PDB file of C-alpha atoms in Angstrom:
ATOM      1  CA  GLY A   1      10.548   6.214  15.513  1.00 37.00           C
ATOM      2  CA  GLU A   2      14.040   6.962  14.402  1.00 39.00           C
ATOM      3  CA  SER A   3      15.086  10.330  15.697  1.00 41.00           C
ATOM      4  CA  VAL A   4      18.104  10.979  13.562  1.00 40.00           C
ATOM      5  CA  GLY A   5      17.982  11.561   9.864  1.00 42.00           C
ATOM      6  CA  LEU A   6      20.115  13.191   7.233  1.00 51.00           C
ATOM      7  CA  HIS A   7      17.186  14.407   5.199  1.00 69.00           C
ATOM      8  CA  LEU A   8      13.468  14.871   5.507  1.00 82.00           C
ATOM      9  CA  PRO A   9      11.078  12.784   3.433  1.00 91.00           C
ATOM     10  CA  THR A  10       8.741  15.015   1.469  1.00 94.00           C
ATOM     11  CA  LEU A  11       5.053  14.575   0.818  1.00 96.00           C
ATOM     12  CA  SER A  12       3.695  16.715  -1.975  1.00 96.00           C
ATOM     13  CA  VAL A  13      -0.066  17.212  -1.808  1.00 97.00           C
ATOM     14  CA  GLN A  14      -2.454  19.133  -3.992  1.00 97.00           C
ATOM     15  CA  GLU A  15      -4.570  21.697  -2.214  1.00 97.00           C
ATOM     16  CA  GLY A  16      -7.894  20.192  -1.232  1.00 97.00           C
ATOM     17  CA  ASP A  17      -6.656  16.618  -1.216  1.00 97.00           C
ATOM     18  CA  ASN A  18      -6.230  14.535   1.915  1.00 97.00           C
ATOM     19  CA  SER A  19      -2.743  13.971   3.362  1.00 97.00           C
ATOM     20  CA  ILE A  20      -1.539  10.900   5.171  1.00 97.00           C
ATOM     21  CA  ILE A  21       1.699  11.053   7.110  1.00 97.00           C
ATOM     22  CA  ASN A  22       3.128   7.886   8.570  1.00 96.00           C
ATOM     23  CA  CYS A  23       5.399   7.184  11.489  1.00 96.00           C
ATOM     24  CA  ALA A  24       6.894   4.000  12.881  1.00 94.00           C
ATOM     25  CA  TYR A  25       7.799   3.965  16.536  1.00 92.00           C
ATOM     26  CA  SER A  26      10.206   1.693  18.308  1.00 86.00           C
ATOM     27  CA  ASN A  27       9.280   1.340  21.961  1.00 86.00           C
ATOM     28  CA  SER A  28       6.452  -1.031  22.814  1.00 86.00           C
ATOM     29  CA  ALA A  29       6.293   0.555  26.288  1.00 84.00           C
ATOM     30  CA  SER A  30       5.393   3.977  24.874  1.00 87.00           C
ATOM     31  CA  ASP A  31       2.010   4.969  26.221  1.00 85.00           C
ATOM     32  CA  TYR A  32       1.308   8.327  24.656  1.00 88.00           C
ATOM     33  CA  PHE A  33       1.861   9.719  21.181  1.00 93.00           C
ATOM     34  CA  ILE A  34       1.707  13.205  19.798  1.00 94.00           C
ATOM     35  CA  TRP A  35       1.815  14.802  16.379  1.00 96.00           C
ATOM     36  CA  TYR A  36       3.510  18.168  16.028  1.00 96.00           C
ATOM     37  CA  LYS A  37       3.678  20.673  13.207  1.00 97.00           C
ATOM     38  CA  GLN A  38       6.800  22.764  12.833  1.00 97.00           C
ATOM     39  CA  GLU A  39       7.035  25.741  10.541  1.00 96.00           C
ATOM     40  CA  SER A  40      10.404  27.047   9.442  1.00 94.00           C
ATOM     41  CA  GLY A  41      12.286  28.775  12.261  1.00 93.00           C
ATOM     42  CA  LYS A  42       9.624  28.050  14.868  1.00 95.00           C
ATOM     43  CA  GLY A  43       9.065  25.613  17.690  1.00 96.00           C
ATOM     44  CA  PRO A  44       6.811  22.548  17.341  1.00 96.00           C
ATOM     45  CA  GLN A  45       3.096  23.163  17.567  1.00 94.00           C
ATOM     46  CA  PHE A  46       0.798  20.540  19.079  1.00 92.00           C
ATOM     47  CA  ILE A  47      -1.701  19.065  16.628  1.00 95.00           C
ATOM     48  CA  ILE A  48      -3.274  16.019  18.223  1.00 95.00           C
ATOM     49  CA  ASP A  49      -2.414  13.264  20.654  1.00 93.00           C
ATOM     50  CA  ILE A  50      -3.502   9.741  21.409  1.00 94.00           C
ATOM     51  CA  ARG A  51      -3.000   7.395  24.320  1.00 91.00           C
ATOM     52  CA  SER A  52      -2.035   3.784  23.867  1.00 91.00           C
ATOM     53  CA  ASN A  53      -5.453   2.545  24.992  1.00 92.00           C
ATOM     54  CA  MET A  54      -7.020   4.078  21.886  1.00 95.00           C
ATOM     55  CA  ASP A  55      -6.617   3.339  18.196  1.00 96.00           C
ATOM     56  CA  LYS A  56      -8.207   6.430  16.695  1.00 97.00           C
ATOM     57  CA  ARG A  57      -8.769  10.021  17.651  1.00 97.00           C
ATOM     58  CA  GLN A  58     -10.227  12.844  15.633  1.00 97.00           C
ATOM     59  CA  GLY A  59      -9.749  16.556  15.782  1.00 95.00           C
ATOM     60  CA  GLN A  60     -10.590  19.402  13.499  1.00 93.00           C
ATOM     61  CA  ARG A  61      -9.565  18.211  10.005  1.00 96.00           C
ATOM     62  CA  VAL A  62      -7.068  15.791  11.550  1.00 98.00           C
ATOM     63  CA  THR A  63      -7.262  12.151  12.553  1.00 98.00           C
ATOM     64  CA  VAL A  64      -4.608  10.091  14.274  1.00 98.00           C
ATOM     65  CA  LEU A  65      -4.557   6.326  13.952  1.00 98.00           C
ATOM     66  CA  LEU A  66      -2.527   4.069  16.190  1.00 97.00           C
ATOM     67  CA  ASN A  67      -1.687   0.460  15.394  1.00 96.00           C
ATOM     68  CA  LYS A  68       0.150  -0.985  18.357  1.00 93.00           C
ATOM     69  CA  THR A  69       0.537  -4.381  16.736  1.00 94.00           C
ATOM     70  CA  VAL A  70       2.922  -3.029  14.126  1.00 94.00           C
ATOM     71  CA  LYS A  71       3.982   0.062  16.097  1.00 94.00           C
ATOM     72  CA  HIS A  72       2.627   2.453  13.525  1.00 95.00           C
ATOM     73  CA  LEU A  73       1.116   5.872  13.822  1.00 96.00           C
ATOM     74  CA  SER A  74      -0.467   7.973  11.121  1.00 97.00           C
ATOM     75  CA  LEU A  75      -1.812  11.486  10.781  1.00 98.00           C
ATOM     76  CA  GLN A  76      -4.518  12.233   8.294  1.00 98.00           C
ATOM     77  CA  ILE A  77      -5.212  15.807   7.278  1.00 98.00           C
ATOM     78  CA  ALA A  78      -8.466  16.386   5.447  1.00 98.00           C
ATOM     79  CA  ALA A  79      -8.769  18.981   2.677  1.00 97.00           C
ATOM     80  CA  THR A  80      -5.149  20.061   2.900  1.00 97.00           C
ATOM     81  CA  GLN A  81      -4.599  23.803   2.741  1.00 97.00           C
ATOM     82  CA  PRO A  82      -1.521  25.906   1.883  1.00 96.00           C
ATOM     83  CA  GLY A  83      -1.182  26.740   5.573  1.00 96.00           C
ATOM     84  CA  ASP A  84      -0.627  23.066   6.270  1.00 97.00           C
ATOM     85  CA  SER A  85       2.775  23.232   4.558  1.00 97.00           C
ATOM     86  CA  ALA A  86       5.283  22.446   7.289  1.00 97.00           C
ATOM     87  CA  VAL A  87       7.327  19.637   8.776  1.00 97.00           C
ATOM     88  CA  TYR A  88       5.320  17.118  10.774  1.00 98.00           C
ATOM     89  CA  PHE A  89       6.820  15.066  13.573  1.00 97.00           C
ATOM     90  CA  CYS A  90       5.423  12.206  15.548  1.00 96.00           C
ATOM     91  CA  ALA A  91       6.656  11.852  19.099  1.00 95.00           C
ATOM     92  CA  GLU A  92       6.311   9.036  21.595  1.00 92.00           C
ATOM     93  CA  ASN A  93       6.330   9.281  25.342  1.00 86.00           C
ATOM     94  CA  MET A  94       8.839   6.736  26.503  1.00 75.00           C
ATOM     95  CA  GLY A  95       6.740   5.194  29.241  1.00 65.00           C
ATOM     96  CA  ALA A  96       5.470   5.971  32.691  1.00 59.00           C
ATOM     97  CA  ASP A  97       8.896   6.028  34.323  1.00 61.00           C
ATOM     98  CA  SER A  98      10.500   8.336  31.770  1.00 63.00           C
ATOM     99  CA  TRP A  99       9.335  11.608  33.357  1.00 63.00           C
ATOM    100  CA  GLY A 100       7.509  12.569  30.215  1.00 74.00           C
ATOM    101  CA  LYS A 101      10.502  12.376  27.902  1.00 86.00           C
ATOM    102  CA  LEU A 102       9.581  12.411  24.247  1.00 90.00           C
ATOM    103  CA  GLN A 103      11.383  10.764  21.372  1.00 91.00           C
ATOM    104  CA  PHE A 104      10.738  12.419  18.053  1.00 94.00           C
ATOM    105  CA  GLY A 105      10.500  10.738  14.707  1.00 94.00           C
ATOM    106  CA  ALA A 106      12.500  11.873  11.694  1.00 93.00           C
ATOM    107  CA  GLY A 107       9.785  14.155  10.395  1.00 95.00           C
ATOM    108  CA  THR A 108       7.994  14.580   7.078  1.00 97.00           C
ATOM    109  CA  GLN A 109       8.023  17.749   5.013  1.00 96.00           C
ATOM    110  CA  VAL A 110       4.551  18.431   3.627  1.00 97.00           C
ATOM    111  CA  VAL A 111       4.379  20.691   0.603  1.00 97.00           C
ATOM    112  CA  VAL A 112       0.944  21.810  -0.512  1.00 97.00           C
ATOM    113  CA  THR A 113       0.708  22.745  -4.164  1.00 94.00           C
ATOM    114  CA  PRO A 114      -2.091  24.850  -5.656  1.00 89.00           C
TER     115      PRO A 114
ATOM    116  CA  GLY B   1      -2.831  29.893  28.174  1.00 63.00           C
ATOM    117  CA  ALA B   2       0.168  27.533  28.065  1.00 85.00           C
ATOM    118  CA  VAL B   3       2.687  29.891  26.504  1.00 92.00           C
ATOM    119  CA  VAL B   4       6.402  29.207  26.638  1.00 96.00           C
ATOM    120  CA  SER B   5       8.886  31.890  25.677  1.00 97.00           C
ATOM    121  CA  GLN B   6      12.562  31.762  24.893  1.00 98.00           C
ATOM    122  CA  HIS B   7      15.117  34.521  24.986  1.00 98.00           C
ATOM    123  CA  PRO B   8      16.960  35.404  22.901  1.00 98.00           C
ATOM    124  CA  SER B   9      15.357  34.250  19.681  1.00 97.00           C
ATOM    125  CA  ARG B  10      18.636  34.590  17.830  1.00 97.00           C
ATOM    126  CA  VAL B  11      22.202  34.965  19.014  1.00 98.00           C
ATOM    127  CA  ILE B  12      25.508  35.196  17.231  1.00 97.00           C
ATOM    128  CA  CYS B  13      28.655  34.829  19.259  1.00 96.00           C
ATOM    129  CA  LYS B  14      32.369  34.339  18.820  1.00 97.00           C
ATOM    130  CA  SER B  15      34.003  30.989  19.341  1.00 97.00           C
ATOM    131  CA  GLY B  16      35.038  30.475  22.952  1.00 97.00           C
ATOM    132  CA  THR B  17      32.351  32.619  24.523  1.00 97.00           C
ATOM    133  CA  SER B  18      29.409  31.392  26.597  1.00 97.00           C
ATOM    134  CA  VAL B  19      25.783  31.945  25.746  1.00 98.00           C
ATOM    135  CA  LYS B  20      22.774  31.732  28.046  1.00 98.00           C
ATOM    136  CA  ILE B  21      19.320  30.874  26.744  1.00 98.00           C
ATOM    137  CA  GLU B  22      16.239  31.382  28.891  1.00 97.00           C
ATOM    138  CA  CYS B  23      13.050  29.352  28.797  1.00 97.00           C
ATOM    139  CA  ARG B  24       9.993  30.676  30.616  1.00 96.00           C
ATOM    140  CA  SER B  25       6.518  29.321  31.151  1.00 93.00           C
ATOM    141  CA  LEU B  26       4.430  32.476  31.108  1.00 93.00           C
ATOM    142  CA  ASP B  27       1.092  31.417  32.520  1.00 87.00           C
ATOM    143  CA  PHE B  28       1.638  28.093  34.213  1.00 86.00           C
ATOM    144  CA  GLN B  29       4.079  26.399  36.501  1.00 87.00           C
ATOM    145  CA  ALA B  30       6.414  23.758  35.150  1.00 87.00           C
ATOM    146  CA  THR B  31       8.155  21.330  37.435  1.00 82.00           C
ATOM    147  CA  THR B  32       9.870  19.828  34.437  1.00 89.00           C
ATOM    148  CA  MET B  33      11.349  21.474  31.387  1.00 93.00           C
ATOM    149  CA  PHE B  34      13.144  19.819  28.523  1.00 95.00           C
ATOM    150  CA  TRP B  35      15.902  21.095  26.251  1.00 97.00           C
ATOM    151  CA  TYR B  36      16.235  19.959  22.649  1.00 97.00           C
ATOM    152  CA  ARG B  37      18.684  20.658  19.867  1.00 97.00           C
ATOM    153  CA  GLN B  38      17.738  20.605  16.224  1.00 97.00           C
ATOM    154  CA  PHE B  39      20.129  20.715  13.284  1.00 94.00           C
ATOM    155  CA  PRO B  40      18.887  21.790   9.837  1.00 91.00           C
ATOM    156  CA  LYS B  41      16.579  19.288   8.156  1.00 91.00           C
ATOM    157  CA  GLN B  42      16.743  17.004  11.170  1.00 93.00           C
ATOM    158  CA  SER B  43      14.533  16.046  14.050  1.00 95.00           C
ATOM    159  CA  LEU B  44      14.557  17.318  17.612  1.00 96.00           C
ATOM    160  CA  MET B  45      17.084  15.584  19.816  1.00 95.00           C
ATOM    161  CA  LEU B  46      16.485  15.638  23.546  1.00 95.00           C
ATOM    162  CA  MET B  47      19.496  17.003  25.368  1.00 96.00           C
ATOM    163  CA  ALA B  48      18.400  17.066  28.973  1.00 95.00           C
ATOM    164  CA  THR B  49      15.538  17.085  31.423  1.00 93.00           C
ATOM    165  CA  SER B  50      15.457  20.043  33.758  1.00 90.00           C
ATOM    166  CA  ASN B  51      13.767  19.595  37.102  1.00 86.00           C
ATOM    167  CA  GLU B  52      13.034  22.516  39.390  1.00 84.00           C
ATOM    168  CA  GLY B  53      15.238  22.496  42.430  1.00 83.00           C
ATOM    169  CA  SER B  54      17.426  19.591  41.399  1.00 85.00           C
ATOM    170  CA  LYS B  55      20.163  18.708  38.966  1.00 89.00           C
ATOM    171  CA  ALA B  56      19.334  18.215  35.350  1.00 93.00           C
ATOM    172  CA  THR B  57      19.394  14.771  33.789  1.00 92.00           C
ATOM    173  CA  TYR B  58      21.398  14.629  30.586  1.00 95.00           C
ATOM    174  CA  GLU B  59      20.905  12.278  27.670  1.00 94.00           C
ATOM    175  CA  GLN B  60      23.703  10.008  26.620  1.00 94.00           C
ATOM    176  CA  GLY B  61      26.373  11.826  24.676  1.00 95.00           C
ATOM    177  CA  VAL B  62      25.468  15.294  25.952  1.00 96.00           C
ATOM    178  CA  GLU B  63      28.246  16.914  27.968  1.00 95.00           C
ATOM    179  CA  LYS B  64      26.864  18.346  31.184  1.00 94.00           C
ATOM    180  CA  ASP B  65      29.849  20.652  31.648  1.00 95.00           C
ATOM    181  CA  LYS B  66      29.338  22.002  28.157  1.00 96.00           C
ATOM    182  CA  PHE B  67      25.609  22.571  28.454  1.00 97.00           C
ATOM    183  CA  LEU B  68      24.830  23.925  31.900  1.00 96.00           C
ATOM    184  CA  ILE B  69      21.194  23.817  32.918  1.00 95.00           C
ATOM    185  CA  ASN B  70      19.632  25.642  35.810  1.00 92.00           C
ATOM    186  CA  HIS B  71      15.974  25.379  36.775  1.00 90.00           C
ATOM    187  CA  ALA B  72      15.752  27.789  39.670  1.00 83.00           C
ATOM    188  CA  SER B  73      12.016  28.392  39.690  1.00 90.00           C
ATOM    189  CA  LEU B  74       8.806  26.821  38.466  1.00 89.00           C
ATOM    190  CA  THR B  75       8.706  29.188  35.517  1.00 92.00           C
ATOM    191  CA  LEU B  76      12.312  29.517  34.408  1.00 94.00           C
ATOM    192  CA  SER B  77      15.006  27.216  33.120  1.00 95.00           C
ATOM    193  CA  THR B  78      18.260  28.352  31.567  1.00 96.00           C
ATOM    194  CA  LEU B  79      20.676  26.612  29.235  1.00 97.00           C
ATOM    195  CA  THR B  80      24.219  27.946  29.068  1.00 98.00           C
ATOM    196  CA  VAL B  81      26.408  26.810  26.218  1.00 98.00           C
ATOM    197  CA  THR B  82      29.909  27.201  27.590  1.00 97.00           C
ATOM    198  CA  SER B  83      32.953  27.884  25.422  1.00 97.00           C
ATOM    199  CA  ALA B  84      30.831  27.690  22.320  1.00 97.00           C
ATOM    200  CA  HIS B  85      32.324  26.442  19.066  1.00 97.00           C
ATOM    201  CA  PRO B  86      30.961  26.489  15.514  1.00 97.00           C
ATOM    202  CA  GLU B  87      29.742  22.896  15.844  1.00 96.00           C
ATOM    203  CA  ASP B  88      27.417  24.086  18.637  1.00 97.00           C
ATOM    204  CA  SER B  89      25.547  26.222  16.126  1.00 97.00           C
ATOM    205  CA  SER B  90      22.019  24.900  16.136  1.00 97.00           C
ATOM    206  CA  PHE B  91      18.386  25.595  16.921  1.00 98.00           C
ATOM    207  CA  TYR B  92      17.764  25.107  20.641  1.00 98.00           C
ATOM    208  CA  ILE B  93      14.190  24.484  21.746  1.00 98.00           C
ATOM    209  CA  CYS B  94      12.760  24.115  25.215  1.00 97.00           C
ATOM    210  CA  SER B  95       9.486  22.646  26.346  1.00 95.00           C
ATOM    211  CA  ALA B  96       7.659  22.802  29.630  1.00 93.00           C
ATOM    212  CA  ARG B  97       5.347  20.294  31.194  1.00 87.00           C
ATOM    213  CA  ALA B  98       2.559  21.630  33.363  1.00 76.00           C
ATOM    214  CA  THR B  99       2.535  20.357  36.906  1.00 67.00           C
ATOM    215  CA  SER B 100      -1.195  19.853  37.128  1.00 61.00           C
ATOM    216  CA  GLY B 101      -4.460  21.618  36.838  1.00 54.00           C
ATOM    217  CA  GLU B 102      -6.251  22.447  33.666  1.00 50.00           C
ATOM    218  CA  PHE B 103      -3.805  20.908  31.228  1.00 49.00           C
ATOM    219  CA  VAL B 104      -3.902  17.490  29.746  1.00 53.00           C
ATOM    220  CA  TRP B 105      -1.783  14.929  31.515  1.00 56.00           C
ATOM    221  CA  ASN B 106       1.792  14.960  30.345  1.00 62.00           C
ATOM    222  CA  GLU B 107       1.209  17.625  27.718  1.00 75.00           C
ATOM    223  CA  GLN B 108       4.312  19.589  26.835  1.00 85.00           C
ATOM    224  CA  PHE B 109       4.348  23.116  25.511  1.00 91.00           C
ATOM    225  CA  PHE B 110       7.180  24.195  23.291  1.00 95.00           C
ATOM    226  CA  GLY B 111       9.015  27.461  23.091  1.00 97.00           C
ATOM    227  CA  PRO B 112       9.694  29.211  19.778  1.00 97.00           C
ATOM    228  CA  GLY B 113      13.348  28.198  19.729  1.00 98.00           C
ATOM    229  CA  THR B 114      16.673  30.025  19.815  1.00 98.00           C
ATOM    230  CA  ARG B 115      18.938  30.098  16.792  1.00 98.00           C
ATOM    231  CA  LEU B 116      22.570  30.023  17.933  1.00 98.00           C
ATOM    232  CA  THR B 117      25.316  30.817  15.469  1.00 97.00           C
ATOM    233  CA  VAL B 118      28.901  30.524  16.627  1.00 97.00           C
ATOM    234  CA  LEU B 119      31.474  32.232  14.423  1.00 97.00           C
TER     235      LEU B 119
END
């Protein structure tokens, strides 16, 4: 995904609804993808990951979908809660010879309204 | 487990001074650590890859003489911002990748970040 942006897209979600956050990545050689949550003034927090040999992975209240054909990644959060308000980043591992370097997407600000 | 700390959490310095930021893996060994910079409302930008016992690898556009990285042990990497200027003000975040063992392959653990303000 694009790693430089002048502003963060915002997703406003009502408490209890499901959230879907999308991410487009650029490198077809990327073999591992991660979603992170970042609260204001803190470091990124791991949410869920997926390897390129999978197209879906589920965690607690979260699901990641990977579509390699169109280089698209999504994060679904079920029953969104106020504590889910944060910025969400997708990140792609740049391939086996990249020593684990990650490229981060632009991020999406999720705002949960009561 | 898998805790990464950074020190200091916040630092304010005068223009022209140097600032050192520490990144520690508290309960695991990290052969590789990464340093990122994040400006307000923007994404994390990888600055450099820090490898224990060898020279750091810098991303394109990042001045190695400006941002000195030392990875002297398997649990500590330091980033020194030399002759800091106001444009260096940013949120600096490190991450550490576990060498092996109980952690998921290639998983990185992030520190809480250091807010640098240069006056």
